[in-house]
Amino acid sequence: MGEFDLIARYFTRPVRQAVLGVGDDCALLQPAPGTQMAISCDMLVQGRHFFADTDPRQLGHKALAVNLSDLAACGARPLAFTLALALPDVNEAWLAAFAQGLFALADAHDCELIGGDTTAGPLNICITVFGEVPVVNGKSQALLRSGARAGDDLYISGTLGDARLALEAMHGKLTVPNAVLAAARERLQSPAPRVALGLALRGIASAAIDVSDGLIGDLGHILERSRVGATVQVDQAVACIACHVHDAQTAGASGIHLSQEQWRTLALCGGDDYELLFTAPPSQSAAVAAAAQASQTPVRRIGKMDATAGLRLLDAQGQALPNHYTSFDHFA
Ligand code: ADP
Ligand code: MG
């Protein structure tokens, strides 16, 4: 099967919102009046971001999910995406499954494939997404990393650390019951981008980022861009880990034996969660709760932003904790 047959067979579908999709030198998108385009690009490389034997359906899902997560963090509504694909060979079963996972998520978010590039080479998947944010009274409604202010509350959606838990278990570094591993693997391999929450937070959140590299690292980007500091109640973040393992006290009963230090490491440094980390002024706390409810996404307050630069970590008793979470490997 040649390159053009492959594109026609697996990656060409009629467009619904775009003016022109796959087949010409360029695709055409018509931004709605009074909107801006939000654009983001993420690449997945075999060996670096996924294992060679990863289920292609999950890979199709994840490649788009990590990009939609960036739109979510900006409060942008997904419109369209392009797909650049390097393939070691033409494996039709693989392509069919990959396309299935990709389009299932695309359809769920009404985001259409409008073009791309296909070449032979080591497996590499690069997606660029295009989304839309309104401009109201001349002001962009996009949520940015730079908008946090001292005094704002800090929130996280969903749960943290599940993907890292799955990775550690898959590497044989810890043992978890099968049911927990299955749920954690699902988070690692088929993350659900928080698009609905991002949209609901427009006009409410002051800053946002999606957690792809771990809470501490990604919070650092907000601190830097917003020129503020933060205080995080670490055990509030730990309590975010998936409900079936969520309480370190009952974790023993669920068959997971981690030290407090390891629980904290999962929550603070675990990557690949694709939750939204965001800030909002205390006056917006009811609006944040309403946005969480409207988007059916759990949200939890885990700290606040400070005028004093830097990151401070507190335990449940309010005692300062040393911040060594990025430099120690608590699973080594
Ligand atoms: P060009 O040579 O002009 O760059 P190509 O021959 O690479 O165009 O691609 C032909 C058409 O197929 C273009 O519209 C391009 O956007 C589309 N396309 C190529 N690869 C993919 C892909 N993996 N998924 C979707 N569309 C693709
Ligand atoms: Mg061309």
Short mmCIF file of C-alpha atoms and ligand atoms in Angstrom, two decimals:
data_model
loop_
_atom_site.label_atom_id
_atom_site.label_comp_id
_atom_site.label_asym_id
_atom_site.label_seq_id
_atom_site.Cartn_x
_atom_site.Cartn_y
_atom_site.Cartn_z
CA MET A 1 0.00 0.00 0.00
CA GLY A 2 1.40 3.38 -1.05
CA GLU A 3 1.47 6.58 0.95
CA PHE A 4 -1.57 8.09 -0.78
CA ASP A 5 -3.69 4.93 -0.49
CA LEU A 6 -2.79 4.77 3.17
CA ILE A 7 -3.86 8.37 3.75
CA ALA A 8 -7.06 7.88 1.76
CA ARG A 9 -7.92 4.68 3.56
CA TYR A 10 -7.15 5.52 7.16
CA PHE A 11 -6.97 9.27 7.54
CA THR A 12 -9.41 10.86 5.12
CA ARG A 13 -12.90 11.71 6.28
CA PRO A 14 -15.35 14.37 5.14
CA VAL A 15 -14.93 17.61 7.07
CA ARG A 16 -17.82 19.10 9.03
CA GLN A 17 -16.55 22.42 10.39
CA ALA A 18 -13.37 23.06 8.44
CA VAL A 19 -13.65 24.67 5.00
CA LEU A 20 -11.24 22.14 3.49
CA GLY A 21 -9.65 18.98 4.89
CA VAL A 22 -7.24 16.29 3.68
CA GLY A 23 -6.27 16.25 0.00
CA ASP A 24 -4.91 19.63 -0.99
CA ASP A 25 -1.69 21.43 -0.20
CA CYS A 26 -3.31 23.20 2.72
CA ALA A 27 -6.40 22.69 4.81
CA LEU A 28 -8.63 25.72 5.39
CA LEU A 29 -10.16 26.77 8.69
CA GLN A 30 -12.52 29.70 9.08
CA PRO A 31 -12.28 31.18 12.60
CA ALA A 32 -15.68 32.36 13.86
CA PRO A 33 -15.96 36.15 14.18
CA GLY A 34 -14.77 37.35 17.58
CA THR A 35 -12.56 34.34 18.25
CA GLN A 36 -8.85 33.62 18.39
CA MET A 37 -7.16 30.38 17.41
CA ALA A 38 -5.35 28.40 20.09
CA ILE A 39 -2.68 26.13 18.57
CA SER A 40 -0.59 23.44 20.22
CA CYS A 41 1.70 20.65 19.07
CA ASP A 42 2.86 17.50 20.88
CA MET A 43 5.02 14.65 19.67
CA LEU A 44 5.04 11.04 20.91
CA VAL A 45 8.21 9.07 20.25
CA GLN A 46 8.52 5.33 20.67
CA GLY A 47 10.85 4.37 23.50
CA ARG A 48 10.58 7.83 24.98
CA HIS A 49 6.82 8.33 25.47
CA PHE A 50 5.44 4.84 24.95
CA PHE A 51 6.51 1.20 24.81
CA ALA A 52 6.92 -0.51 21.42
CA ASP A 53 4.13 -2.96 22.25
CA THR A 54 1.57 -0.31 23.26
CA ASP A 55 -1.91 -1.06 21.98
CA PRO A 56 -2.26 1.06 18.81
CA ARG A 57 -5.84 2.00 19.69
CA GLN A 58 -4.64 3.46 22.98
CA LEU A 59 -1.78 5.17 21.19
CA GLY A 60 -4.19 6.85 18.76
CA HIS A 61 -6.23 8.01 21.72
CA LYS A 62 -3.27 9.25 23.72
CA ALA A 63 -1.59 11.10 20.86
CA LEU A 64 -4.68 13.26 20.48
CA ALA A 65 -5.52 13.35 24.20
CA VAL A 66 -2.26 15.05 25.19
CA ASN A 67 -2.92 17.73 22.58
CA LEU A 68 -6.55 18.24 23.61
CA SER A 69 -5.26 18.60 27.16
CA ASP A 70 -3.26 21.65 26.06
CA LEU A 71 -6.40 23.18 24.56
CA ALA A 72 -8.23 22.39 27.81
CA ALA A 73 -5.57 24.20 29.80
CA CYS A 74 -6.13 27.29 27.64
CA GLY A 75 -9.91 27.07 27.86
CA ALA A 76 -10.07 26.54 24.10
CA ARG A 77 -12.78 24.64 22.27
CA PRO A 78 -11.26 21.95 20.00
CA LEU A 79 -11.83 22.44 16.26
CA ALA A 80 -9.35 20.47 14.20
CA PHE A 81 -5.96 18.76 14.15
CA THR A 82 -3.20 17.65 11.82
CA LEU A 83 -1.30 14.38 12.10
CA ALA A 84 2.35 13.86 11.14
CA LEU A 85 3.19 10.18 11.22
CA ALA A 86 6.47 8.33 10.74
CA LEU A 87 5.84 4.59 10.32
CA PRO A 88 8.47 1.81 10.26
CA ASP A 89 6.24 -0.23 7.92
CA VAL A 90 2.68 -0.41 6.63
CA ASN A 91 0.88 -2.64 9.10
CA GLU A 92 -2.81 -2.39 8.26
CA ALA A 93 -4.05 -3.97 11.48
CA TRP A 94 -1.97 -1.46 13.43
CA LEU A 95 -3.18 1.47 11.31
CA ALA A 96 -6.84 0.47 11.60
CA ALA A 97 -6.61 0.22 15.38
CA PHE A 98 -4.62 3.45 15.66
CA ALA A 99 -7.17 5.31 13.52
CA GLN A 100 -10.01 3.85 15.57
CA GLY A 101 -8.59 5.14 18.86
CA LEU A 102 -7.73 8.48 17.30
CA PHE A 103 -11.13 9.12 15.72
CA ALA A 104 -13.14 7.90 18.71
CA LEU A 105 -11.60 10.63 20.84
CA ALA A 106 -11.71 13.16 18.00
CA ASP A 107 -15.43 12.56 17.50
CA ALA A 108 -16.09 12.78 21.23
CA HIS A 109 -14.65 16.30 21.14
CA ASP A 110 -15.92 17.28 17.71
CA CYS A 111 -12.34 17.81 16.57
CA GLU A 112 -11.61 16.84 12.96
CA LEU A 113 -8.48 15.65 11.19
CA ILE A 114 -7.75 18.15 8.41
CA GLY A 115 -4.29 17.17 7.17
CA GLY A 116 -0.87 15.87 8.01
CA ASP A 117 2.22 14.21 6.69
CA THR A 118 3.18 10.55 6.31
CA THR A 119 6.68 9.19 5.98
CA ALA A 120 8.69 6.04 6.62
CA GLY A 121 10.85 6.06 9.73
CA PRO A 122 10.98 5.05 13.39
CA LEU A 123 7.45 5.28 14.85
CA ASN A 124 6.75 8.88 15.72
CA ILE A 125 3.39 10.61 16.09
CA CYS A 126 3.11 14.37 15.99
CA ILE A 127 -0.25 16.11 16.29
CA THR A 128 -1.04 19.81 16.05
CA VAL A 129 -4.43 20.89 17.39
CA PHE A 130 -6.39 24.01 16.60
CA GLY A 131 -8.95 25.39 19.01
CA GLU A 132 -11.01 28.50 19.47
CA VAL A 133 -11.29 31.02 22.30
CA PRO A 134 -13.64 33.98 22.33
CA VAL A 135 -12.45 37.56 22.59
CA VAL A 136 -14.79 39.56 24.81
CA ASN A 137 -14.58 43.37 24.81
CA GLY A 138 -11.22 43.12 23.13
CA LYS A 139 -9.90 40.72 25.77
CA SER A 140 -8.92 37.13 25.01
CA GLN A 141 -10.69 34.59 27.21
CA ALA A 142 -7.75 32.17 26.94
CA LEU A 143 -6.48 30.82 30.26
CA LEU A 144 -2.75 31.45 30.49
CA ARG A 145 0.07 30.45 32.80
CA SER A 146 0.78 34.09 33.47
CA GLY A 147 -2.45 35.21 35.16
CA ALA A 148 -2.03 33.98 38.76
CA ARG A 149 -2.00 36.62 41.52
CA ALA A 150 -0.89 36.49 45.17
CA GLY A 151 -3.88 35.46 47.27
CA ASP A 152 -5.42 33.27 44.56
CA ASP A 153 -6.42 29.74 45.52
CA LEU A 154 -4.68 26.83 43.81
CA TYR A 155 -6.78 23.92 42.54
CA ILE A 156 -6.23 20.56 40.86
CA SER A 157 -8.80 18.52 38.96
CA GLY A 158 -9.32 14.77 39.31
CA THR A 159 -6.56 12.59 40.69
CA LEU A 160 -2.77 12.71 40.60
CA GLY A 161 -0.15 10.01 40.44
CA ASP A 162 -2.13 7.20 38.81
CA ALA A 163 -0.08 7.16 35.62
CA ARG A 164 3.16 7.10 37.59
CA LEU A 165 1.78 4.33 39.82
CA ALA A 166 1.06 2.28 36.71
CA LEU A 167 4.56 2.92 35.33
CA GLU A 168 6.27 1.89 38.57
CA ALA A 169 4.14 -1.25 38.71
CA MET A 170 4.84 -2.08 35.06
CA HIS A 171 8.57 -1.68 35.76
CA GLY A 172 8.18 -4.10 38.66
CA LYS A 173 9.17 -1.51 41.27
CA LEU A 174 5.99 -1.99 43.27
CA THR A 175 3.17 -4.45 43.50
CA VAL A 176 -0.44 -3.34 43.33
CA PRO A 177 -3.63 -5.38 43.15
CA ASN A 178 -4.83 -6.13 39.62
CA ALA A 179 -7.95 -3.97 39.84
CA VAL A 180 -5.90 -0.96 40.90
CA LEU A 181 -3.28 -1.61 38.23
CA ALA A 182 -5.98 -1.83 35.56
CA ALA A 183 -7.45 1.52 36.60
CA ALA A 184 -4.01 3.14 36.83
CA ARG A 185 -2.97 1.76 33.42
CA GLU A 186 -6.14 3.18 31.94
CA ARG A 187 -5.08 6.61 33.22
CA LEU A 188 -1.58 6.15 31.77
CA GLN A 189 -2.66 4.84 28.39
CA SER A 190 -6.01 6.51 27.81
CA PRO A 191 -5.97 9.85 29.62
CA ALA A 192 -9.20 11.88 29.49
CA PRO A 193 -8.40 15.49 28.56
CA ARG A 194 -10.27 17.94 30.81
CA VAL A 195 -11.73 19.93 27.94
CA ALA A 196 -15.15 20.54 29.54
CA LEU A 197 -13.55 21.86 32.73
CA GLY A 198 -11.22 24.16 30.79
CA LEU A 199 -14.17 25.65 28.94
CA ALA A 200 -16.17 26.04 32.16
CA LEU A 201 -13.27 27.86 33.83
CA ARG A 202 -13.10 30.65 31.25
CA GLY A 203 -13.67 33.97 32.97
CA ILE A 204 -13.21 32.29 36.38
CA ALA A 205 -9.67 30.89 36.59
CA SER A 206 -6.82 33.39 36.64
CA ALA A 207 -4.20 30.92 35.33
CA ALA A 208 -4.10 27.29 34.24
CA ILE A 209 -1.77 24.57 33.00
CA ASP A 210 -2.23 20.87 32.33
CA VAL A 211 -0.16 18.52 34.45
CA SER A 212 1.98 16.50 32.08
CA ASP A 213 5.35 16.56 33.86
CA GLY A 214 4.17 16.40 37.47
CA LEU A 215 2.55 18.88 39.83
CA ILE A 216 5.73 20.52 41.11
CA GLY A 217 7.27 20.97 37.69
CA ASP A 218 4.12 22.31 36.08
CA LEU A 219 3.26 24.56 39.01
CA GLY A 220 6.76 25.96 38.57
CA HIS A 221 5.75 27.20 35.11
CA ILE A 222 2.80 29.12 36.58
CA LEU A 223 5.04 30.63 39.29
CA GLU A 224 7.61 31.71 36.75
CA ARG A 225 5.19 33.15 34.21
CA SER A 226 2.99 34.81 36.86
CA ARG A 227 5.91 35.99 39.01
CA VAL A 228 4.34 34.73 42.23
CA GLY A 229 5.09 32.04 44.81
CA ALA A 230 2.87 29.27 46.18
CA THR A 231 2.17 27.22 49.28
CA VAL A 232 0.93 23.68 48.64
CA GLN A 233 -0.73 21.48 51.25
CA VAL A 234 1.00 18.32 50.14
CA ASP A 235 -1.40 15.88 51.75
CA GLN A 236 -4.33 17.55 49.99
CA ALA A 237 -2.56 16.74 46.74
CA VAL A 238 -1.83 13.18 47.91
CA ALA A 239 -5.52 12.76 48.63
CA CYS A 240 -6.03 13.25 44.92
CA ILE A 241 -4.76 9.80 43.99
CA ALA A 242 -7.49 7.64 42.43
CA CYS A 243 -10.35 7.00 44.81
CA HIS A 244 -9.69 3.29 45.09
CA VAL A 245 -6.26 4.00 46.56
CA HIS A 246 -6.88 7.54 47.63
CA ASP A 247 -6.37 7.48 51.33
CA ALA A 248 -2.89 6.58 52.52
CA GLN A 249 -4.47 5.30 55.73
CA THR A 250 -6.66 2.77 53.95
CA ALA A 251 -4.08 2.01 51.29
CA GLY A 252 -2.79 -0.92 53.31
CA ALA A 253 -6.25 -2.45 53.17
CA SER A 254 -6.36 -1.97 49.39
CA GLY A 255 -3.13 -3.94 49.10
CA ILE A 256 -0.78 -1.09 48.25
CA HIS A 257 2.19 -0.69 50.51
CA LEU A 258 3.82 2.67 49.99
CA SER A 259 5.62 4.91 52.43
CA GLN A 260 4.21 8.38 53.06
CA GLU A 261 7.20 9.66 51.10
CA GLN A 262 6.23 7.52 48.11
CA TRP A 263 2.59 8.65 48.24
CA ARG A 264 3.77 12.22 48.22
CA THR A 265 6.16 11.55 45.36
CA LEU A 266 3.36 10.08 43.24
CA ALA A 267 1.20 13.14 43.80
CA LEU A 268 3.91 15.78 43.43
CA CYS A 269 6.14 14.30 40.72
CA GLY A 270 4.00 11.80 38.87
CA GLY A 271 3.71 12.85 35.24
CA ASP A 272 1.24 12.00 32.49
CA ASP A 273 -1.88 12.76 34.52
CA TYR A 274 -3.30 15.47 32.23
CA GLU A 275 -5.26 17.08 35.01
CA LEU A 276 -5.77 20.84 35.11
CA LEU A 277 -3.84 22.82 37.70
CA PHE A 278 -5.35 26.27 37.99
CA THR A 279 -5.70 29.35 40.16
CA ALA A 280 -8.67 31.57 40.92
CA PRO A 281 -9.28 34.45 43.32
CA PRO A 282 -11.11 33.44 46.55
CA SER A 283 -14.09 35.53 45.37
CA GLN A 284 -14.53 32.93 42.58
CA SER A 285 -14.61 29.85 44.83
CA ALA A 286 -18.36 29.28 44.31
CA ALA A 287 -17.91 29.76 40.56
CA VAL A 288 -15.08 27.19 40.56
CA ALA A 289 -17.33 24.70 42.35
CA ALA A 290 -20.11 25.39 39.83
CA ALA A 291 -17.69 24.91 36.90
CA ALA A 292 -16.55 21.61 38.40
CA GLN A 293 -20.13 20.47 38.75
CA ALA A 294 -21.18 21.65 35.29
CA SER A 295 -18.26 19.79 33.72
CA GLN A 296 -18.69 16.78 36.00
CA THR A 297 -15.04 17.02 36.97
CA PRO A 298 -13.90 16.76 40.57
CA VAL A 299 -11.81 19.72 41.67
CA ARG A 300 -9.89 20.19 44.91
CA ARG A 301 -8.17 23.16 46.48
CA ILE A 302 -4.58 22.28 47.32
CA GLY A 303 -3.00 25.58 48.26
CA LYS A 304 -2.65 29.26 47.51
CA MET A 305 -0.49 31.70 45.64
CA ASP A 306 1.87 33.99 47.58
CA ALA A 307 3.56 37.31 46.96
CA THR A 308 6.82 35.70 48.19
CA ALA A 309 8.58 33.93 45.35
CA GLY A 310 9.24 30.18 45.52
CA LEU A 311 7.31 27.07 46.44
CA ARG A 312 6.53 26.06 50.02
CA LEU A 313 5.25 22.61 50.94
CA LEU A 314 3.22 21.97 54.11
CA ASP A 315 2.12 18.70 55.70
CA ALA A 316 -1.36 18.08 57.13
CA GLN A 317 -0.33 19.75 60.41
CA GLY A 318 0.88 22.86 58.60
CA GLN A 319 4.56 22.02 59.17
CA ALA A 320 7.02 22.90 56.41
CA LEU A 321 8.31 19.93 54.37
CA PRO A 322 11.66 19.93 52.59
CA ASN A 323 11.13 20.12 48.84
CA HIS A 324 13.38 17.34 47.59
CA TYR A 325 10.72 15.70 45.48
CA THR A 326 12.19 16.43 42.10
CA SER A 327 15.76 15.43 42.99
CA PHE A 328 15.14 12.16 44.90
CA ASP A 329 13.93 8.98 43.24
CA HIS A 330 11.75 7.48 45.93
CA PHE A 331 11.15 4.40 43.79
CA ALA A 332 14.79 3.62 42.99
P1 ADP B 1 2.37 17.73 0.26
O1 ADP B 1 3.30 16.90 -0.56
O2 ADP B 1 1.69 18.83 -0.48
O3 ADP B 1 2.95 18.16 1.55
P2 ADP B 1 1.30 15.24 1.01
O4 ADP B 1 1.49 14.48 -0.23
O5 ADP B 1 2.27 15.07 2.11
O6 ADP B 1 1.15 16.76 0.65
O7 ADP B 1 -0.14 14.94 1.60
C1 ADP B 1 -1.27 14.88 0.76
C2 ADP B 1 -2.50 15.25 1.54
O8 ADP B 1 -2.70 14.30 2.57
C3 ADP B 1 -2.39 16.60 2.26
O9 ADP B 1 -3.66 17.20 2.25
C4 ADP B 1 -1.98 16.24 3.64
O10 ADP B 1 -2.40 17.21 4.59
C5 ADP B 1 -2.68 14.91 3.83
N1 ADP B 1 -2.02 14.00 4.77
C6 ADP B 1 -0.78 13.43 4.66
N2 ADP B 1 -0.54 12.59 5.68
C7 ADP B 1 -1.63 12.63 6.47
C8 ADP B 1 -1.99 11.99 7.68
N3 ADP B 1 -1.17 11.14 8.33
N4 ADP B 1 -3.20 12.28 8.20
C9 ADP B 1 -4.03 13.15 7.59
N5 ADP B 1 -3.76 13.75 6.43
C10 ADP B 1 -2.57 13.52 5.88
MG MG B 2 2.08 20.23 -1.48
#
